[in-house]
PDB file of C-alpha atoms in Angstrom:
ATOM      1  CA  MET A  23     208.638 103.387  50.441  1.00  0.00           C
ATOM      2  CA  ALA A  24     206.541 106.115  52.145  1.00  0.00           C
ATOM      3  CA  ASP A  25     206.446 106.973  56.059  1.00  0.00           C
ATOM      4  CA  TYR A  26     204.199 108.938  58.152  1.00  0.00           C
ATOM      5  CA  GLU A  27     205.344 109.726  61.608  1.00  0.00           C
ATOM      6  CA  THR A  28     204.158 112.302  64.408  1.00  0.00           C
ATOM      7  CA  THR A  29     206.092 113.609  67.224  1.00  0.00           C
ATOM      8  CA  VAL A  30     205.341 115.598  70.289  1.00  0.00           C
ATOM      9  CA  GLN A  31     207.842 118.238  71.795  1.00  0.00           C
ATOM     10  CA  GLU A  32     206.910 118.925  75.383  1.00  0.00           C
ATOM     11  CA  PRO A  33     207.884 122.279  76.917  1.00  0.00           C
ATOM     12  CA  SER A  34     210.624 122.079  79.450  1.00  0.00           C
ATOM     13  CA  ILE A  35     210.272 123.023  83.052  1.00  0.00           C
ATOM     14  CA  LEU A  36     212.204 126.126  82.526  1.00  0.00           C
ATOM     15  CA  GLN A  37     209.937 127.154  79.769  1.00  0.00           C
ATOM     16  CA  LEU A  38     206.643 126.333  81.591  1.00  0.00           C
ATOM     17  CA  GLN A  39     207.576 128.072  85.119  1.00  0.00           C
ATOM     18  CA  PRO A  40     206.201 131.419  85.404  1.00  0.00           C
ATOM     19  CA  LEU A  41     209.382 132.870  87.065  1.00  0.00           C
ATOM     20  CA  ILE A  42     211.244 135.824  85.777  1.00  0.00           C
ATOM     21  CA  ASP A  43     215.176 135.117  85.044  1.00  0.00           C
ATOM     22  CA  ASN A  44     216.752 138.402  85.655  1.00  0.00           C
ATOM     23  CA  ARG A  45     220.506 137.488  86.151  1.00  0.00           C
ATOM     24  CA  ASP A  46     221.240 139.806  83.221  1.00  0.00           C
ATOM     25  CA  PRO A  47     219.028 142.862  83.774  1.00  0.00           C
ATOM     26  CA  LEU A  48     219.446 143.767  80.035  1.00  0.00           C
ATOM     27  CA  ASN A  49     218.045 140.244  78.849  1.00  0.00           C
ATOM     28  CA  ILE A  50     215.298 138.906  81.095  1.00  0.00           C
ATOM     29  CA  TYR A  51     213.734 135.374  80.524  1.00  0.00           C
ATOM     30  CA  VAL A  52     210.129 134.806  81.634  1.00  0.00           C
ATOM     31  CA  GLY A  53     208.663 131.364  81.425  1.00  0.00           C
ATOM     32  CA  ASN A  54     205.100 130.741  79.973  1.00  0.00           C
ATOM     33  CA  PRO A  55     202.824 128.364  81.821  1.00  0.00           C
ATOM     34  CA  ASP A  56     200.261 128.452  78.877  1.00  0.00           C
ATOM     35  CA  LEU A  57     202.722 126.943  76.496  1.00  0.00           C
ATOM     36  CA  ARG A  58     201.395 123.739  74.720  1.00  0.00           C
ATOM     37  CA  PRO A  59     203.112 120.945  73.215  1.00  0.00           C
ATOM     38  CA  ALA A  60     204.415 121.403  69.761  1.00  0.00           C
ATOM     39  CA  TYR A  61     202.962 118.486  67.415  1.00  0.00           C
ATOM     40  CA  ARG A  62     204.918 117.562  63.982  1.00  0.00           C
ATOM     41  CA  HIS A  63     203.654 115.695  61.374  1.00  0.00           C
ATOM     42  CA  ARG A  64     206.127 114.175  58.834  1.00  0.00           C
ATOM     43  CA  VAL A  65     205.660 112.234  55.695  1.00  0.00           C
ATOM     44  CA  SER A  66     208.648 111.112  53.459  1.00  0.00           C
ATOM     45  CA  PHE A  67     208.924 109.181  50.290  1.00  0.00           C
ATOM     46  CA  ARG A  68     211.973 107.020  49.190  1.00  0.00           C
ATOM     47  CA  TYR A  69     212.784 105.555  46.177  1.00  0.00           C
ATOM     48  CA  ASN A  70     216.154 103.531  45.502  1.00  0.00           C
ATOM     49  CA  GLN A  71     217.217 101.896  42.374  1.00  0.00           C
ATOM     50  CA  PHE A  72     220.584  99.773  41.585  1.00  0.00           C
ATOM     51  CA  ASN A  73     221.334  97.855  38.508  1.00  0.00           C
ATOM     52  CA  MET A  74     224.148  95.523  39.240  1.00  0.00           C
ATOM     53  CA  ALA A  75     224.692  94.716  35.658  1.00  0.00           C
ATOM     54  CA  THR A  76     225.625  98.489  34.439  1.00  0.00           C
ATOM     55  CA  ALA A  77     226.662  99.612  38.216  1.00  0.00           C
ATOM     56  CA  PHE A  78     224.052 102.444  37.944  1.00  0.00           C
ATOM     57  CA  GLY A  79     222.597 103.642  40.766  1.00  0.00           C
ATOM     58  CA  PHE A  80     219.720 106.262  41.654  1.00  0.00           C
ATOM     59  CA  PHE A  81     218.318 107.375  45.008  1.00  0.00           C
ATOM     60  CA  ALA A  82     215.604 110.139  45.638  1.00  0.00           C
ATOM     61  CA  ASN A  83     214.029 111.198  49.061  1.00  0.00           C
ATOM     62  CA  ILE A  84     211.387 113.669  49.208  1.00  0.00           C
ATOM     63  CA  SER A  85     209.906 114.780  52.990  1.00  0.00           C
ATOM     64  CA  ALA A  86     207.645 117.304  54.361  1.00  0.00           C
ATOM     65  CA  ASP A  87     207.085 118.318  57.775  1.00  0.00           C
ATOM     66  CA  TYR A  88     204.114 120.614  59.354  1.00  0.00           C
ATOM     67  CA  THR A  89     204.265 121.520  63.293  1.00  0.00           C
ATOM     68  CA  THR A  90     201.282 122.852  65.056  1.00  0.00           C
ATOM     69  CA  ASN A  91     201.882 124.988  68.159  1.00  0.00           C
ATOM     70  CA  ALA A  92     205.501 125.016  67.413  1.00  0.00           C
ATOM     71  CA  ILE A  93     207.478 126.672  70.172  1.00  0.00           C
ATOM     72  CA  THR A  94     209.840 129.658  69.642  1.00  0.00           C
ATOM     73  CA  ASN A  95     210.958 132.480  71.721  1.00  0.00           C
ATOM     74  CA  ALA A  96     208.889 135.838  71.422  1.00  0.00           C
ATOM     75  CA  GLN A  97     211.311 138.664  72.109  1.00  0.00           C
ATOM     76  CA  SER A  98     210.320 142.367  73.019  1.00  0.00           C
ATOM     77  CA  VAL A  99     212.601 145.412  73.284  1.00  0.00           C
ATOM     78  CA  ASP A 100     211.440 148.121  75.379  1.00  0.00           C
ATOM     79  CA  GLU A 101     212.211 151.886  75.433  1.00  0.00           C
ATOM     80  CA  PHE A 102     215.194 151.449  77.676  1.00  0.00           C
ATOM     81  CA  LEU A 103     216.628 148.887  75.326  1.00  0.00           C
ATOM     82  CA  ILE A 104     215.779 145.945  77.819  1.00  0.00           C
ATOM     83  CA  ARG A 105     215.204 142.771  75.760  1.00  0.00           C
ATOM     84  CA  THR A 106     212.544 140.177  77.381  1.00  0.00           C
ATOM     85  CA  THR A 107     212.177 136.704  75.902  1.00  0.00           C
ATOM     86  CA  MET A 108     209.386 134.401  76.330  1.00  0.00           C
ATOM     87  CA  PRO A 109     208.347 130.920  75.015  1.00  0.00           C
ATOM     88  CA  VAL A 110     205.324 130.996  72.891  1.00  0.00           C
ATOM     89  CA  ASN A 111     203.551 128.667  70.642  1.00  0.00           C
ATOM     90  CA  VAL A 112     203.368 129.657  66.607  1.00  0.00           C
ATOM     91  CA  GLN A 113     201.218 127.961  63.845  1.00  0.00           C
ATOM     92  CA  ASN A 114     202.338 126.821  60.426  1.00  0.00           C
ATOM     93  CA  ASN A 115     205.784 125.962  60.361  1.00  0.00           C
ATOM     94  CA  TYR A 116     206.724 123.462  57.716  1.00  0.00           C
ATOM     95  CA  SER A 117     209.632 122.516  55.452  1.00  0.00           C
ATOM     96  CA  ILE A 118     209.726 120.503  52.396  1.00  0.00           C
ATOM     97  CA  ARG A 119     213.007 118.828  51.388  1.00  0.00           C
ATOM     98  CA  GLY A 120     214.294 116.738  48.381  1.00  0.00           C
ATOM     99  CA  ASN A 121     217.538 114.879  47.726  1.00  0.00           C
ATOM    100  CA  PHE A 122     218.313 113.234  44.508  1.00  0.00           C
ATOM    101  CA  ASN A 123     221.506 111.166  43.979  1.00  0.00           C
ATOM    102  CA  THR A 124     222.730 109.007  41.068  1.00  0.00           C
ATOM    103  CA  ASN A 125     226.112 107.235  40.535  1.00  0.00           C
ATOM    104  CA  TYR A 126     227.412 105.353  37.560  1.00  0.00           C
ATOM    105  CA  GLN A 127     230.591 103.291  36.658  1.00  0.00           C
ATOM    106  CA  LEU A 128     232.588 103.460  33.692  1.00  0.00           C
ATOM    107  CA  ALA A 129     234.484 100.330  33.781  1.00  0.00           C
ATOM    108  CA  LYS A 130     236.740 100.770  30.735  1.00  0.00           C
ATOM    109  CA  ILE A 131     238.623 103.794  32.561  1.00  0.00           C
ATOM    110  CA  LYS A 132     238.086 102.229  36.048  1.00  0.00           C
ATOM    111  CA  SER A 133     236.063 105.370  37.248  1.00  0.00           C
ATOM    112  CA  ARG A 134     232.671 106.100  39.197  1.00  0.00           C
ATOM    113  CA  PHE A 135     231.025 109.349  38.966  1.00  0.00           C
ATOM    114  CA  MET A 136     228.338 110.229  41.783  1.00  0.00           C
ATOM    115  CA  LEU A 137     225.848 113.458  41.244  1.00  0.00           C
ATOM    116  CA  GLY A 138     223.577 114.921  43.704  1.00  0.00           C
ATOM    117  CA  THR A 139     221.342 117.926  44.462  1.00  0.00           C
ATOM    118  CA  THR A 140     219.320 119.112  47.463  1.00  0.00           C
ATOM    119  CA  LEU A 141     216.303 121.301  47.533  1.00  0.00           C
ATOM    120  CA  ALA A 142     214.570 122.982  50.539  1.00  0.00           C
ATOM    121  CA  ARG A 143     212.212 125.337  51.824  1.00  0.00           C
ATOM    122  CA  THR A 144     211.471 125.831  55.260  1.00  0.00           C
ATOM    123  CA  HIS A 145     208.972 128.494  56.529  1.00  0.00           C
ATOM    124  CA  SER A 146     208.883 129.517  60.359  1.00  0.00           C
ATOM    125  CA  LYS A 147     207.892 132.329  62.255  1.00  0.00           C
ATOM    126  CA  ASN A 148     209.479 134.610  64.905  1.00  0.00           C
ATOM    127  CA  VAL A 149     207.750 137.083  67.258  1.00  0.00           C
ATOM    128  CA  LEU A 150     209.196 140.314  67.873  1.00  0.00           C
ATOM    129  CA  ASN A 151     207.375 142.973  69.959  1.00  0.00           C
ATOM    130  CA  GLY A 152     204.269 141.001  69.759  1.00  0.00           C
ATOM    131  CA  GLN A 153     203.925 140.623  65.936  1.00  0.00           C
ATOM    132  CA  GLU A 154     204.871 137.259  64.302  1.00  0.00           C
ATOM    133  CA  GLN A 155     207.375 137.746  61.534  1.00  0.00           C
ATOM    134  CA  PRO A 156     207.535 134.811  58.710  1.00  0.00           C
ATOM    135  CA  ILE A 157     210.769 133.709  57.865  1.00  0.00           C
ATOM    136  CA  THR A 158     211.549 131.583  54.604  1.00  0.00           C
ATOM    137  CA  ASN A 159     214.525 129.755  53.823  1.00  0.00           C
ATOM    138  CA  HIS A 160     215.510 128.339  50.398  1.00  0.00           C
ATOM    139  CA  ILE A 161     218.464 126.005  49.902  1.00  0.00           C
ATOM    140  CA  LEU A 162     219.857 124.780  46.790  1.00  0.00           C
ATOM    141  CA  SER A 163     222.887 122.465  46.882  1.00  0.00           C
ATOM    142  CA  GLY A 164     224.861 120.381  44.796  1.00  0.00           C
ATOM    143  CA  ASN A 165     227.738 117.913  44.593  1.00  0.00           C
ATOM    144  CA  PHE A 166     230.022 115.926  42.176  1.00  0.00           C
ATOM    145  CA  ARG A 167     232.557 113.471  43.011  1.00  0.00           C
ATOM    146  CA  TYR A 168     234.731 111.322  40.896  1.00  0.00           C
ATOM    147  CA  ASN A 169     236.534 108.286  42.206  1.00  0.00           C
ATOM    148  CA  PHE A 170     239.451 106.781  39.991  1.00  0.00           C
ATOM    149  CA  ARG A 171     240.728 103.258  40.911  1.00  0.00           C
ATOM    150  CA  PRO A 172     243.114 101.890  38.233  1.00  0.00           C
ATOM    151  CA  THR A 173     244.442  99.135  40.779  1.00  0.00           C
ATOM    152  CA  ASP A 174     243.744  97.484  43.870  1.00  0.00           C
ATOM    153  CA  ASN A 175     246.241  99.595  45.419  1.00  0.00           C
ATOM    154  CA  PHE A 176     245.624 102.915  44.135  1.00  0.00           C
ATOM    155  CA  GLU A 177     242.513 105.222  44.625  1.00  0.00           C
ATOM    156  CA  THR A 178     241.888 108.857  44.102  1.00  0.00           C
ATOM    157  CA  ASN A 179     238.917 111.021  44.766  1.00  0.00           C
ATOM    158  CA  LEU A 180     238.006 114.392  43.437  1.00  0.00           C
ATOM    159  CA  SER A 181     234.709 116.253  44.901  1.00  0.00           C
ATOM    160  CA  ALA A 182     233.062 119.667  44.898  1.00  0.00           C
ATOM    161  CA  THR A 183     230.103 121.018  46.181  1.00  0.00           C
ATOM    162  CA  VAL A 184     228.150 124.401  45.770  1.00  0.00           C
ATOM    163  CA  ASN A 185     225.639 125.664  48.159  1.00  0.00           C
ATOM    164  CA  GLN A 186     223.158 128.675  48.133  1.00  0.00           C
ATOM    165  CA  GLN A 187     220.933 129.564  50.886  1.00  0.00           C
ATOM    166  CA  LEU A 188     218.635 132.401  50.650  1.00  0.00           C
ATOM    167  CA  THR A 189     216.749 133.564  53.799  1.00  0.00           C
ATOM    168  CA  ALA A 190     213.702 136.162  53.624  1.00  0.00           C
ATOM    169  CA  TYR A 191     212.494 137.897  56.617  1.00  0.00           C
ATOM    170  CA  ALA A 192     208.995 139.849  56.222  1.00  0.00           C
ATOM    171  CA  PHE A 193     208.942 142.531  58.771  1.00  0.00           C
ATOM    172  CA  SER A 194     205.331 143.981  58.984  1.00  0.00           C
ATOM    173  CA  THR A 195     206.089 147.394  60.771  1.00  0.00           C
ATOM    174  CA  THR A 196     207.791 150.126  58.740  1.00  0.00           C
ATOM    175  CA  GLU A 197     209.216 151.885  61.916  1.00  0.00           C
ATOM    176  CA  GLN A 198     212.328 150.186  62.912  1.00  0.00           C
ATOM    177  CA  ALA A 199     215.242 151.578  64.492  1.00  0.00           C
ATOM    178  CA  PHE A 200     218.706 149.736  64.536  1.00  0.00           C
ATOM    179  CA  LEU A 201     220.952 151.046  67.250  1.00  0.00           C
TER     180      LEU A 201
END
């Protein structure tokens, strides 16, 4: 099965009003009246198969999102270490995700095994001191579950999950000070 959908994220009133919120003088928020709505495209493909005779099942889901005019908070820090935050639009945010799961039953030992994995890649942008900084995130996850049910009155389960997440930030400036 394949699906395509689009959604629009309108900026909030707070994001659009050009007012300065300086209740915290070290962290100032400024609205952006030029902010445009974010427009997301999503396509997904799903496949599901289950054989009742063998109790074997397989499920796969692959999806991809692409957002134009994605809304993010741009931040700038001046020489007095005052941070100013303003919502802005950025381009080329996308994500790709795949989930794959299988399960099968071994009736002779009254057990069921389930295996699954998730792979994902997300690319977004942050704005720091007027420069767009790409952020890439990779996720690899796997899970295993075992179910043992020798009688209708007794059941035990064992499960394990492993996750790995790698995030990469690309900074285009070589002069950075961390205080």
